Every structure is written in C-alpha cells, then in structure tokens.
mmCIF file of C-alpha atoms and ligand atoms in Angstrom:
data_model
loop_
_atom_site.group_PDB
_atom_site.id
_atom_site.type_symbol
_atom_site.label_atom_id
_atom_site.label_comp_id
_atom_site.label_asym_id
_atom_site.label_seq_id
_atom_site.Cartn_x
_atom_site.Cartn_y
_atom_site.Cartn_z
ATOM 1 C CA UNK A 3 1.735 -19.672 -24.668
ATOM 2 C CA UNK A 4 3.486 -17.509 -27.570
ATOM 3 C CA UNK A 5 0.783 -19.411 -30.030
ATOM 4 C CA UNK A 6 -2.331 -17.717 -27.893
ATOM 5 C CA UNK A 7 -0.724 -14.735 -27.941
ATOM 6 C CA UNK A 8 -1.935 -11.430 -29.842
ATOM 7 C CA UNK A 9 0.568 -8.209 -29.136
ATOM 8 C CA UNK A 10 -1.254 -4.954 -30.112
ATOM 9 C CA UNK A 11 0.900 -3.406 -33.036
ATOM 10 C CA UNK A 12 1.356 -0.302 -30.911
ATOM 11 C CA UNK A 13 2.686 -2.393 -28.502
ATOM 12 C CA UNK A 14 5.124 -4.726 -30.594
ATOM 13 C CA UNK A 15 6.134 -1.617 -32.494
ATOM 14 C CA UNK A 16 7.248 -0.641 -28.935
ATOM 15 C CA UNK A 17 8.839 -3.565 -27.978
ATOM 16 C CA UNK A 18 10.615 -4.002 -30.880
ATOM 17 C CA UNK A 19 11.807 -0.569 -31.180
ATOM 18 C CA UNK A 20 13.119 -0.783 -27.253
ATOM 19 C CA UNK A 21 10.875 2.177 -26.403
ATOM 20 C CA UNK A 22 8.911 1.882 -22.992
ATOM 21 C CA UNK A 23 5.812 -0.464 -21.939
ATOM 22 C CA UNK A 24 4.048 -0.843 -19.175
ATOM 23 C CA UNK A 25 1.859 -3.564 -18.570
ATOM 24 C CA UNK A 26 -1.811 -3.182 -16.888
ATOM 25 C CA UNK A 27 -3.358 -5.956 -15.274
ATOM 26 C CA UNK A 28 -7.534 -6.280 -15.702
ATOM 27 C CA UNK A 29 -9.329 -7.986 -13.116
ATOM 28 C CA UNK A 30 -9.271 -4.681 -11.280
ATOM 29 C CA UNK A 31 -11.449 -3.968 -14.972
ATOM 30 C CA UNK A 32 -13.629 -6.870 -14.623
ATOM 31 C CA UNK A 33 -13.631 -7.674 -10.593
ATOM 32 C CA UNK A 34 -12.143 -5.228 -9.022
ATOM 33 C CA UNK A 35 -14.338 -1.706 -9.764
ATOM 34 C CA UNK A 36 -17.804 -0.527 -9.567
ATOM 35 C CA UNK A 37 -19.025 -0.620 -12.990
ATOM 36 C CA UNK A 38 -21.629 2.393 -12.154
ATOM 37 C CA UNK A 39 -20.351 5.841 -13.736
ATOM 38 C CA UNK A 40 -18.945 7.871 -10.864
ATOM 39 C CA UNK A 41 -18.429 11.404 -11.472
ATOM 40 C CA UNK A 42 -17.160 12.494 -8.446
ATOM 41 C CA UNK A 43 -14.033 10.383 -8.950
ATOM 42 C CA UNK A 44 -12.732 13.068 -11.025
ATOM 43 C CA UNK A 45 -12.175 14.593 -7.415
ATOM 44 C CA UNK A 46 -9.351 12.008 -7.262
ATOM 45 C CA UNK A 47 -8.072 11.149 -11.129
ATOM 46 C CA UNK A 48 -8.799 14.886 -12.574
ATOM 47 C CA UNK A 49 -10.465 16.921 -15.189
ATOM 48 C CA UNK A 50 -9.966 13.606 -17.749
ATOM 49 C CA UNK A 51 -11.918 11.632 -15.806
ATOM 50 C CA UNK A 52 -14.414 10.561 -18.073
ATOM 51 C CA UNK A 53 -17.741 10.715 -15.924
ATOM 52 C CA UNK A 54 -20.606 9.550 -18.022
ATOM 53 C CA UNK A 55 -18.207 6.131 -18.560
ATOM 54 C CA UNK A 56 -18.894 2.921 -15.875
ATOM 55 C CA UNK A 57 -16.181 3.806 -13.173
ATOM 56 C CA UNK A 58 -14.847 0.312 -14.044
ATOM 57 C CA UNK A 59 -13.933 1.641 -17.822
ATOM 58 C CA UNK A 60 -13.204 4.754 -17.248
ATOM 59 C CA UNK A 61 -10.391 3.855 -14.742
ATOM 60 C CA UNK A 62 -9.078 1.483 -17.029
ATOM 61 C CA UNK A 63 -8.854 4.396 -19.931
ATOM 62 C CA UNK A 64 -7.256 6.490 -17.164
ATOM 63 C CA UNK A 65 -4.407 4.456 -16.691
ATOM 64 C CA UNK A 66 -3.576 3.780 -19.588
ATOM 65 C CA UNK A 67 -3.642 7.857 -20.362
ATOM 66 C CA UNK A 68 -1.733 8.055 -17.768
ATOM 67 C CA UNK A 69 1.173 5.431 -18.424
ATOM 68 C CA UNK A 70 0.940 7.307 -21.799
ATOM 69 C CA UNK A 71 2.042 10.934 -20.241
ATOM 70 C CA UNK A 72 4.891 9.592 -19.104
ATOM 71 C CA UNK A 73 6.099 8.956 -22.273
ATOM 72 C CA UNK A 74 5.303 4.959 -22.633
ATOM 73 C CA UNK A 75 2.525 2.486 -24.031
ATOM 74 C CA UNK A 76 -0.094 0.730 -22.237
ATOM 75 C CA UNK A 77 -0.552 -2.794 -23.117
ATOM 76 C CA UNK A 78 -3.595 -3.434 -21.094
ATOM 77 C CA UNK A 79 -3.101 -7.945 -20.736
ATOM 78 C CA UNK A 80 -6.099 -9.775 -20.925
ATOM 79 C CA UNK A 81 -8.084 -13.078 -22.620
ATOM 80 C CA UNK A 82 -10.852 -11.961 -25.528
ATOM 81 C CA UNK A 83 -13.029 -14.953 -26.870
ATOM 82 C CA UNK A 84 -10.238 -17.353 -26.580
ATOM 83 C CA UNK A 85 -6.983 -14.939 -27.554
ATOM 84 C CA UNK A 86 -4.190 -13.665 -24.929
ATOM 85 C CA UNK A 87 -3.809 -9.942 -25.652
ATOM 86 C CA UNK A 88 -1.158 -7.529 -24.681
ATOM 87 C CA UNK A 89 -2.719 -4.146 -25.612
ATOM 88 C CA UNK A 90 -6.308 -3.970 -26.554
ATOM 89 C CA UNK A 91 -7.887 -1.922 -29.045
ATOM 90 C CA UNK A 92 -11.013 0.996 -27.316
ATOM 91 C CA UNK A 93 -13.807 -1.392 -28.077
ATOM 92 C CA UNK A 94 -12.141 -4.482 -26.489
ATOM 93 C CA UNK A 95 -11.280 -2.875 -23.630
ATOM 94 C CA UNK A 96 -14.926 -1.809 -23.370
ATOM 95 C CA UNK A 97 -16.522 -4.687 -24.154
ATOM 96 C CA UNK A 98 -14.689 -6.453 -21.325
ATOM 97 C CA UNK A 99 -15.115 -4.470 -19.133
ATOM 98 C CA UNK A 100 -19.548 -4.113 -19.285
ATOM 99 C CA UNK A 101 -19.262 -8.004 -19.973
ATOM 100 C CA UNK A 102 -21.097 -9.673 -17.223
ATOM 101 C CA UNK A 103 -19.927 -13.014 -18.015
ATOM 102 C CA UNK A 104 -15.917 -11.819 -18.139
ATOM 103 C CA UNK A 105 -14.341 -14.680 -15.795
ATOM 104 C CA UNK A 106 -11.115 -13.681 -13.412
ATOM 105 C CA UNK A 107 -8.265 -15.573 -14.892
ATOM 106 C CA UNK A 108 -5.301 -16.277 -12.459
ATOM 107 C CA UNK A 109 -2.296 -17.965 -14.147
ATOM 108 C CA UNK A 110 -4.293 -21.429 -13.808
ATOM 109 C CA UNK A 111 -7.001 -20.159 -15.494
ATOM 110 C CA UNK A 112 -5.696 -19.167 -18.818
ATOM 111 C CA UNK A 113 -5.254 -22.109 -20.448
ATOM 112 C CA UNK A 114 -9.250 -23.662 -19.628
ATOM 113 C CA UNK A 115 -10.431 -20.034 -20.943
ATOM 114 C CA UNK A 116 -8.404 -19.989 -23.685
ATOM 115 C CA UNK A 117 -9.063 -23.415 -24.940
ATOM 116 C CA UNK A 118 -13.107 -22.445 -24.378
ATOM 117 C CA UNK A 119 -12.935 -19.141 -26.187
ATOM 118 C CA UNK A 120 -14.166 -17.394 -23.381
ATOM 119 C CA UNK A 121 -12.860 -13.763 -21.993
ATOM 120 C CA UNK A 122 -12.095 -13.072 -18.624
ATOM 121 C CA UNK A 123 -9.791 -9.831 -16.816
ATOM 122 C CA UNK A 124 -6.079 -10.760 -16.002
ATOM 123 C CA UNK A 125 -4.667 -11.476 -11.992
ATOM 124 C CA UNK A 126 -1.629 -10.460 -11.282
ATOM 125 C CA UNK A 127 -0.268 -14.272 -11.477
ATOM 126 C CA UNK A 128 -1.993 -14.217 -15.120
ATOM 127 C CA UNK A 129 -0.409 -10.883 -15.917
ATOM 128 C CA UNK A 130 3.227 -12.073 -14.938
ATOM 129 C CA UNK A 131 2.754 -15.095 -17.155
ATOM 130 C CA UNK A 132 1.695 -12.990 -19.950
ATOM 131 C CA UNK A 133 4.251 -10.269 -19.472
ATOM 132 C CA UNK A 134 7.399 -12.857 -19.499
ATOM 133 C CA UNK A 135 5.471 -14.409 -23.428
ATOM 134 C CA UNK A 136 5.857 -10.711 -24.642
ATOM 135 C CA UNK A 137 8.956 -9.681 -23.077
ATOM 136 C CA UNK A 138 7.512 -6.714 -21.092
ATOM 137 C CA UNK A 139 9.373 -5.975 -18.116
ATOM 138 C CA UNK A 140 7.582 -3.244 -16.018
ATOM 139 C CA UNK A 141 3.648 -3.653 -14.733
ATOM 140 C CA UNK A 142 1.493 -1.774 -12.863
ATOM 141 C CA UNK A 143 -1.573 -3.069 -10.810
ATOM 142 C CA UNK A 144 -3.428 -1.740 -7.083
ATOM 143 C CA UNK A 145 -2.077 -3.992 -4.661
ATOM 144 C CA UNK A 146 -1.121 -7.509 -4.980
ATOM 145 C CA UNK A 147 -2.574 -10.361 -3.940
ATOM 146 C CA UNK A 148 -1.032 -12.452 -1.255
ATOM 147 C CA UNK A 149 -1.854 -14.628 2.557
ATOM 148 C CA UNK A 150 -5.336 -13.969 3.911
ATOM 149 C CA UNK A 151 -6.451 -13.589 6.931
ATOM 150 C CA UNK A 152 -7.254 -16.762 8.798
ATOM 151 C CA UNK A 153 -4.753 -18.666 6.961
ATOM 152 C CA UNK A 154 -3.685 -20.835 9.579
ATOM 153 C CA UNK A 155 -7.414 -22.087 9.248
ATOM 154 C CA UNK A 156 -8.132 -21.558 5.834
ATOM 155 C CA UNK A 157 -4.742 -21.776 3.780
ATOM 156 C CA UNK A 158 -5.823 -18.984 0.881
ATOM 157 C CA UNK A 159 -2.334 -18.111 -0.699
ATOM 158 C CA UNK A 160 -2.997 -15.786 -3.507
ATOM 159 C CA UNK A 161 -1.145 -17.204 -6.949
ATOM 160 C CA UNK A 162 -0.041 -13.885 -7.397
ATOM 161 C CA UNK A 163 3.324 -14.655 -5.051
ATOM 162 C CA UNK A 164 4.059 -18.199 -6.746
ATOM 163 C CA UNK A 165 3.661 -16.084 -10.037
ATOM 164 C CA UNK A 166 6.304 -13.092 -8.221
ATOM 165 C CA UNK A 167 8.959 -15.775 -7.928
ATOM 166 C CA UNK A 168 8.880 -16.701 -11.011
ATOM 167 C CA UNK A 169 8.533 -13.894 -13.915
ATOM 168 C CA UNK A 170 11.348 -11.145 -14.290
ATOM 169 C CA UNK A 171 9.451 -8.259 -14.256
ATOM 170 C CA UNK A 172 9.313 -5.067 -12.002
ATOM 171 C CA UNK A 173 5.725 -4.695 -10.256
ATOM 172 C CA UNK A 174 4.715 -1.375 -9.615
ATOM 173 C CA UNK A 175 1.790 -1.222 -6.427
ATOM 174 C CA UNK A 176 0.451 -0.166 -3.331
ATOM 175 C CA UNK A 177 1.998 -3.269 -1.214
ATOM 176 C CA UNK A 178 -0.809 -5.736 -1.053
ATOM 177 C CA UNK A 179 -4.284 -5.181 -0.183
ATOM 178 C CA UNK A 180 -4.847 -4.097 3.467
ATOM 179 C CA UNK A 181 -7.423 -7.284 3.863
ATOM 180 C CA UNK A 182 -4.642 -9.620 3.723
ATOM 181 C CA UNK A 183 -2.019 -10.907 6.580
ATOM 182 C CA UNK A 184 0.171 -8.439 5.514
ATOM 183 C CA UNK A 185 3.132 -9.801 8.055
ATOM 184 C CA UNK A 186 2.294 -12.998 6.499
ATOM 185 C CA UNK A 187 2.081 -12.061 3.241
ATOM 186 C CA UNK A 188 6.069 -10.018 3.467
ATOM 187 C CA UNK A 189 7.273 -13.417 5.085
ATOM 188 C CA UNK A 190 6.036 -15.288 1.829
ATOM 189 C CA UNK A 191 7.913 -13.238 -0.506
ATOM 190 C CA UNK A 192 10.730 -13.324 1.739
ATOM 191 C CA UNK A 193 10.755 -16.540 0.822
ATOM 192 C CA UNK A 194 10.198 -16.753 -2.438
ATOM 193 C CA UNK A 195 13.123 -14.580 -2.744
ATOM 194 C CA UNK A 196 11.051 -11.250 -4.107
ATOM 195 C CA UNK A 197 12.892 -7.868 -3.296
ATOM 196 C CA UNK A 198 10.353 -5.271 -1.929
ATOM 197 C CA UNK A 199 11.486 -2.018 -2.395
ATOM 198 C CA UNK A 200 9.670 0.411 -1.039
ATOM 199 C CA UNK A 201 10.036 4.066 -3.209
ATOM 200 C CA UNK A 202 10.576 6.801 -0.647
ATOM 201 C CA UNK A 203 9.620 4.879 2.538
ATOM 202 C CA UNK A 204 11.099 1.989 4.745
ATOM 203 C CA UNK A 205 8.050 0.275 5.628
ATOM 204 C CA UNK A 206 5.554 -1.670 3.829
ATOM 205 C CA UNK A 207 2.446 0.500 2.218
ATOM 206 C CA UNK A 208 -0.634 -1.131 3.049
ATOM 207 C CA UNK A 209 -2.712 -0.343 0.218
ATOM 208 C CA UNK A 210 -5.371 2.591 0.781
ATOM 209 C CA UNK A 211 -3.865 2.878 4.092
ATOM 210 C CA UNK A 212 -0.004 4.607 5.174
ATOM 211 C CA UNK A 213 2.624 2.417 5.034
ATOM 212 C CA UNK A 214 2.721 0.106 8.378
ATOM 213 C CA UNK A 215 5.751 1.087 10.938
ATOM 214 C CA UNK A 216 5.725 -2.518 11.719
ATOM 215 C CA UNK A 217 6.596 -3.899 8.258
ATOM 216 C CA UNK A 218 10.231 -3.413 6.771
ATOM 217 C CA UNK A 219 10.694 -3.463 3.216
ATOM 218 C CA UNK A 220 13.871 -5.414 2.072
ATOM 219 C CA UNK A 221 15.610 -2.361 0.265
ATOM 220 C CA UNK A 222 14.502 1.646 -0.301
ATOM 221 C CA UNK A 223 14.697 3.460 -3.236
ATOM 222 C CA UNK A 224 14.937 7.253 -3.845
ATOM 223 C CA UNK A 225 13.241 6.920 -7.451
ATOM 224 C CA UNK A 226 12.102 5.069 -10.334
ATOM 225 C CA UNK A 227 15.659 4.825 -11.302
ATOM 226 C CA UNK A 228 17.231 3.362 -8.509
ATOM 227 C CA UNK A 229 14.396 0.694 -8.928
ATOM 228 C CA UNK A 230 15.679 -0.408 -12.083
ATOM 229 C CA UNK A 231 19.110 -0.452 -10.933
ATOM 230 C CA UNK A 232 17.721 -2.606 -8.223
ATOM 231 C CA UNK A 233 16.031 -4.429 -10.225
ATOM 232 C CA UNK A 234 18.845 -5.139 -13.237
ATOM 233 C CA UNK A 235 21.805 -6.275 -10.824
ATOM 234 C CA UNK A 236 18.930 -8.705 -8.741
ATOM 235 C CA UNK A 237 18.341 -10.257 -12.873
ATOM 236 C CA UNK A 238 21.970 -10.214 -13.513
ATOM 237 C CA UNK A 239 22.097 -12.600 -10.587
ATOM 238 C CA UNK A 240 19.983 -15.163 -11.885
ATOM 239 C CA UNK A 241 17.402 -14.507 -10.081
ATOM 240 C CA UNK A 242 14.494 -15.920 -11.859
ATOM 241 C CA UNK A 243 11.750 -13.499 -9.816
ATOM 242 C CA UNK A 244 9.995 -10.001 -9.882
ATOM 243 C CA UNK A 245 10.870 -7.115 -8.157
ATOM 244 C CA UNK A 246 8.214 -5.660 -6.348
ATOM 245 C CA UNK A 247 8.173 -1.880 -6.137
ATOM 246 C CA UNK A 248 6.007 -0.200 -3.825
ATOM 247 C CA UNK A 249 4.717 3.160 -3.000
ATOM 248 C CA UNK A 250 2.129 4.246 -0.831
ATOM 249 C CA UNK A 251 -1.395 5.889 -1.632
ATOM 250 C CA UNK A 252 -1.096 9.286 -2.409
ATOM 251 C CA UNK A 253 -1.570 11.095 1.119
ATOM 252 C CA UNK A 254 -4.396 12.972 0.186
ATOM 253 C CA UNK A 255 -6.526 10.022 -0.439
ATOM 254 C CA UNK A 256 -5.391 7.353 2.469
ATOM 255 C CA UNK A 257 -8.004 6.356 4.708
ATOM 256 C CA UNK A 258 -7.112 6.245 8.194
ATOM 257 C CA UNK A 259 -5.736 2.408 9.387
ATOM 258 C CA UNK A 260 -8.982 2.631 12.403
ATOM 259 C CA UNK A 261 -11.639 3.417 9.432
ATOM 260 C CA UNK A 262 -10.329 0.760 7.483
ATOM 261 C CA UNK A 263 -9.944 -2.117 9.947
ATOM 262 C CA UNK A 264 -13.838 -1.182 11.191
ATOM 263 C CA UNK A 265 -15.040 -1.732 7.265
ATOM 264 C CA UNK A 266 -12.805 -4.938 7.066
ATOM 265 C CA UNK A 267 -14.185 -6.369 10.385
ATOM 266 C CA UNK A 268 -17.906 -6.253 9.181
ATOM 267 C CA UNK A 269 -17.066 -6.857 5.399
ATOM 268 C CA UNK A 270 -15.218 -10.136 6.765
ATOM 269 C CA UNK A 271 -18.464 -10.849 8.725
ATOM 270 C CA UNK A 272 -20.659 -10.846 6.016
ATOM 271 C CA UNK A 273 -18.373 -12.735 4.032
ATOM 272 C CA UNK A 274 -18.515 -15.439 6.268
ATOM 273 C CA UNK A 275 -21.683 -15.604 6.836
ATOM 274 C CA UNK A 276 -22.592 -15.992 2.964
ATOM 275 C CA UNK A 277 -20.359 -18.395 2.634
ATOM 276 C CA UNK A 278 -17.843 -16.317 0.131
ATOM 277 C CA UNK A 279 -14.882 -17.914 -0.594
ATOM 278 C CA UNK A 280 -12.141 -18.919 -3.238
ATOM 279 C CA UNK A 281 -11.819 -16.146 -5.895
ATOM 280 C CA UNK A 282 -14.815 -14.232 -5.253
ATOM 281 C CA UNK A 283 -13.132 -13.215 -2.094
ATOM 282 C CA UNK A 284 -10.979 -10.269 -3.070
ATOM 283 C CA UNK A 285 -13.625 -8.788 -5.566
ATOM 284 C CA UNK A 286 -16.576 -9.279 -2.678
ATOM 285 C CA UNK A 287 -14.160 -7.495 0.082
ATOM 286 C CA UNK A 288 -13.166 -4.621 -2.481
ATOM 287 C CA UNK A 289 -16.434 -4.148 -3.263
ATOM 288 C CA UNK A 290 -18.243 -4.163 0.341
ATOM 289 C CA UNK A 291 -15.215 -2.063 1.605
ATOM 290 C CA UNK A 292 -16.300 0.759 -0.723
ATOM 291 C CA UNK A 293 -20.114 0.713 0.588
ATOM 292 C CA UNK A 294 -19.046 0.656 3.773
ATOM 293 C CA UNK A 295 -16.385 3.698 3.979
ATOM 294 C CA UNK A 296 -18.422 5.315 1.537
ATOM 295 C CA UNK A 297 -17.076 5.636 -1.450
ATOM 296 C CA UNK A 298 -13.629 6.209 0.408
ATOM 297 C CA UNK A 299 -11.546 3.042 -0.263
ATOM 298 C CA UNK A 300 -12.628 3.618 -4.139
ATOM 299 C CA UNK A 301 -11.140 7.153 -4.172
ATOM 300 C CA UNK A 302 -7.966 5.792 -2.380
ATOM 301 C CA UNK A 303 -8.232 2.612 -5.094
ATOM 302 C CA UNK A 304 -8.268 5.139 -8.104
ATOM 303 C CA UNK A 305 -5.774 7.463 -6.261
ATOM 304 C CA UNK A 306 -3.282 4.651 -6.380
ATOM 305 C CA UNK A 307 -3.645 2.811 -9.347
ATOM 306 C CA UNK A 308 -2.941 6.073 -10.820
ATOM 307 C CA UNK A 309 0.085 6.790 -8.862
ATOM 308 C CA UNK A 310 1.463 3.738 -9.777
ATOM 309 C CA UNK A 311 0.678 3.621 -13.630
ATOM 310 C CA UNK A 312 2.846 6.438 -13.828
ATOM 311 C CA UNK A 313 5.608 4.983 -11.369
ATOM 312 C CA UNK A 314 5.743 1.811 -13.993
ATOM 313 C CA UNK A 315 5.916 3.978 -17.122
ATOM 314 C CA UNK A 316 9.174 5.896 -15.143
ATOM 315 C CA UNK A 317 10.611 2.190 -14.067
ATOM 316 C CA UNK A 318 9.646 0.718 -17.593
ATOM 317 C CA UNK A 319 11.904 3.776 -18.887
ATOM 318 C CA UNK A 320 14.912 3.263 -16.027
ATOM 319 C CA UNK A 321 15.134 -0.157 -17.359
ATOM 320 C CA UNK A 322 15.692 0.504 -20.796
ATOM 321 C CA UNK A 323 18.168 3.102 -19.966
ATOM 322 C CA UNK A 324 20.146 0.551 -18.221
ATOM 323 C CA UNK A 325 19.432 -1.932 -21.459
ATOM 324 C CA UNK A 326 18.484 -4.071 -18.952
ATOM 325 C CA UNK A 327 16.434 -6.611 -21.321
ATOM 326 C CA UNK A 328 19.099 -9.093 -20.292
HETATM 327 N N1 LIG B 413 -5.543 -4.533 -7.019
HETATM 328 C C1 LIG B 413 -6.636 -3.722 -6.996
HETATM 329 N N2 LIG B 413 -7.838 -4.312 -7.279
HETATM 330 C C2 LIG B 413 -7.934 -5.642 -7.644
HETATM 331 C C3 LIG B 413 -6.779 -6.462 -7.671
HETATM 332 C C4 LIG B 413 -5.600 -5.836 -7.338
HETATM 333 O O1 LIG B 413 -6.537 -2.532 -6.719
HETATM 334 O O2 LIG B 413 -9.032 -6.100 -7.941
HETATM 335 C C5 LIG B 413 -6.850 -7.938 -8.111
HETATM 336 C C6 LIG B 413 -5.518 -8.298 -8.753
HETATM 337 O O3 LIG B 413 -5.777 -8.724 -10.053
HETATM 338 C C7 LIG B 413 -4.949 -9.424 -7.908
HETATM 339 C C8 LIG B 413 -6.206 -10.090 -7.446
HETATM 340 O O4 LIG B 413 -4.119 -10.278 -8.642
HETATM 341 O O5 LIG B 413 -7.043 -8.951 -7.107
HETATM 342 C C9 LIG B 413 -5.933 -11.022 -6.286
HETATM 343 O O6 LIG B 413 -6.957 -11.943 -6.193
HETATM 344 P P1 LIG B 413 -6.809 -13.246 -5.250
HETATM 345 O O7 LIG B 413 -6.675 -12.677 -3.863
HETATM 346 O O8 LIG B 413 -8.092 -14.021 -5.468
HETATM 347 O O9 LIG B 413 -5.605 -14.001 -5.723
HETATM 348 MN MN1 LIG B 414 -7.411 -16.615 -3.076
#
C-alpha cells in the first residue's frame, strides 16, 4: 500500500513533526451529499459556509476549516487517477467531488481502482486502511457503516466494522446511520472487540436522531481527553482495533426518531421496489431521506459532520499529549 501512497506535504510535515491530524473520509464527498449549492445550510455550518459552492464541496471545505480551528490538519483520504492521497490539494478536492464518474471505494476497492487509474471517494473501511499506511491515528466521518436492516434475509454487513477491528485508530461519529439495525450493528462490534465510547452520554447516538435509551455504549467519556486515554491503554493492550468515539447530533439540528422512521419506511420502499442494492444502498437512502424530511436529515448530516471534525482534531491532540503513537 505505502508504494500507492501520496501524503500531502502539509500533512507529512505534520506527521513528522508529531503535531495533530485528523483524517476525513470522502464518500460522504462523492456519495454521500447533494452536489446542488445550498445556501441555506449556512443556517447549520455558519457565516463560512460557502453558498455559491455544490453543497457536496462546500461541506467537504468546511470540515476541513473546521478540523483546522482546532488547531490540527486535515488530510482529506481519497484515490485520484490511480494515487492514494492523504491530504488533497483545493483543486483535487474539487475535482472529485463534481466528478460524475468518482467510484465509492471500500477497502476492497482500492486496489482494482488503483491499478485502473481511476478516482473514487474513500468508505470508512478504505479510510482505516489508508490511515494505518500513513500513521494517522484520529478520523472523523458522519456515521459509520454497519448491519442493515433485513439482515437476517439479506446479510449486508457494511466493511466498515471488519475494517474497525482491524486499524488502530480513534473514529470520531454520530454512531452509525439511523437506517441500519442499530442493535445489530452494537452486537457486531461487540464482537469484533471495538470500544464505543460514547462522549457525554451512555447510550448509543443514532445519527441525525438522539441517542437511543435502548442502546448502551461500552464505556463514557467526559471529553476528548478521556477518549484518548481510553483509547491509548485499549492499544497498549494489543488490541489490534479502533476505538469508536461517538457523540450525538448537535440538539439543535436532531430530527425527531417518529419523523425519521416515517422517511426511512417509504425510502426503504422505494428502494425495494427499484431493485437498489449493494453499495448504492447507503448513498440512495441518504439521499431520498433528505427529499423526504425536507432538507432536514441534510441539516442534521452537516450539523454533525461538523461536530465531529472538531471532536477528532481535540482526540487527534489528546493522543499526542499522551505520545500515544505506540
Ligand atoms: N456518513 C455520512 N455519510 C456517508 C457515509 C457516512 O454522514 O455517506 C458513508 C461512509 O463512507 C460509510 C459508508 O463508510 O457511507 C457506508 O457505506 P456501506 O453501508 O455501503 O458500507
Ligand atoms: Mn453494504
């Protein structure tokens, strides 16, 4: 992997100087977002929001802004014409993210794209992969990916948890995105051994939505710091997997659980009925999901992608303080 992969000098400068980084993941960029500009997002992200820019972009610039004000670099991970980047420069992160033909590259997909030059935005699985080649230890990302619904039927298992229990990083995010088995998805990374410690609350946030009464996290943390300590004493003990951090949507954003279960229910219906399935699940859900609560599920996306950009840049700091590179 180390021979496909380009760091950003910013970003090796970092590295090497044992100042902060925070990886960004970028199928959010490529699959994940509207790419129509949305002004009224600034609503949600602030006066920075760059409004004239395709939501998709602009959200991408915002994180990395904000991962920047507190006080660490971005290295936004993804695949240009056939190279593994960690940081990209303004126009590559533009270009990937207005290019139509940008694939979705989970950890299986690297090596295909990679070997046929193409581009494509970063999973969380593909992220983790590329985080352990560049020795970054603290990413941030929406929600991961993890059992859908139906599973017992359908076995879709995201590659994201397979990819958790296996790359020592911390992952900053929202819990996992509320259409998933979320019960389903916490026993899975009970079992891949994955801490989930939930910053400030006891039960498991459910993306847009509050955190769910019904799902204990594994351990709470007060802060960012305690998450590192967490996290450096679970790496001390050989563990070889991720800690996953999470935090819930910013309150004045989350949608109500009964709004969002409605939007799931008919999204899941129309999935079905045109036959969606595979990959193009998660981007088709995320993207009927913001028709149908209009616009509301985007503003709680942004909200929280946000949030946790900043969370990582505080963890990515924690760490270092601890000199926990080891
Ligand atoms: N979080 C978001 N939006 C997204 C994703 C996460 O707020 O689009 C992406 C992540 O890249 C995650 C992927 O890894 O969805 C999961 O896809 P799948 O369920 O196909 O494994
Ligand atoms: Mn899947």
């Amino acid at each position: 992997m180390h021979r496909h992969l380009h760091i950003h000098p910013e970003v090796a400068e970092a590295l090497h100087a044992r100042r902060p980084v925070v990886a960004l993941e970028t199928a959010v960029l490529t699959h994940g977002l509207p790419r129509e500009a949305n002004a009224s997002l600034a609503r949600v992200a602030g006066p920075a929001w760059e409004s004239s820019l395709p939501a998709n972009l602009a959200l991408a610039r915002a994180m990395e802004r904000a991962v920047r004000e507190a006080g660490a670099v971005p290295a936004t991970m993804a695949v240009i014409d056939g190279s593994l980047r960690a940081g990209l420069s303004a126009e590559e992160l533009e270009r990937l993210g207005s290019d139509a033909s940008a694939r979705k590259l989970s950890s299986r997909d690297m090596g295909p794209a990679i070997a046929q030059r193409a581009s494509g935005g970063l999973t969380v699985a593909a992220t983790l992969a590329a985080c352990t080649a560049a020795g970054i230890r603290s990413f941030a990302t929406g929600g991961i990916g993890g059992v859908h619904r139906g599973w017992s039927q359908h076995p879709d298992i995201s590659a994201d948890l397979l990819a958790l229990s296996r790359a020592q990083v911390v992952v900053t995010c929202a819990g996992a995105k509320s259409i998933l088995d979320l019960p389903a998805t916490l026993e899975w990374l009970d079992s891949l051994s994955v801490p989930v410690i939930g910053i400030g609350t006891p039960h498991f946030p459910c993306f847009t939505c509050p955190p769910d009464a019904s799902l204990p996290v594994s351990a709470v943390a007060r802060d960012a710091t305690e998450v590192a300590a967490a996290a450096r004493a679970h790496w001390q003990l050989q563990q070889p997997s991720a800690v996953l951090a999470v935090q819930p949507c910013p309150a004045t954003f989350a949608m109500t659980r009964a709004d969002l279960d409605r939007a799931v229910q008919a999204a899941e219906q129309e999935a079905a009925s045109k036959g969606i399935h595979g990959p193009a699940v998660t981007p088709f859900m995320l993207g009927r999901l913001a028709t149908l609560t209009g616009g509301k599920s985007l503003e709680a996306n942004v909200a929280l992608l946000l949030h946790n950009a900043t969370t990582a840049a505080r963890i990515a700091h924690g760490l270092l303080d601890l000199g926990a590179s080891t």
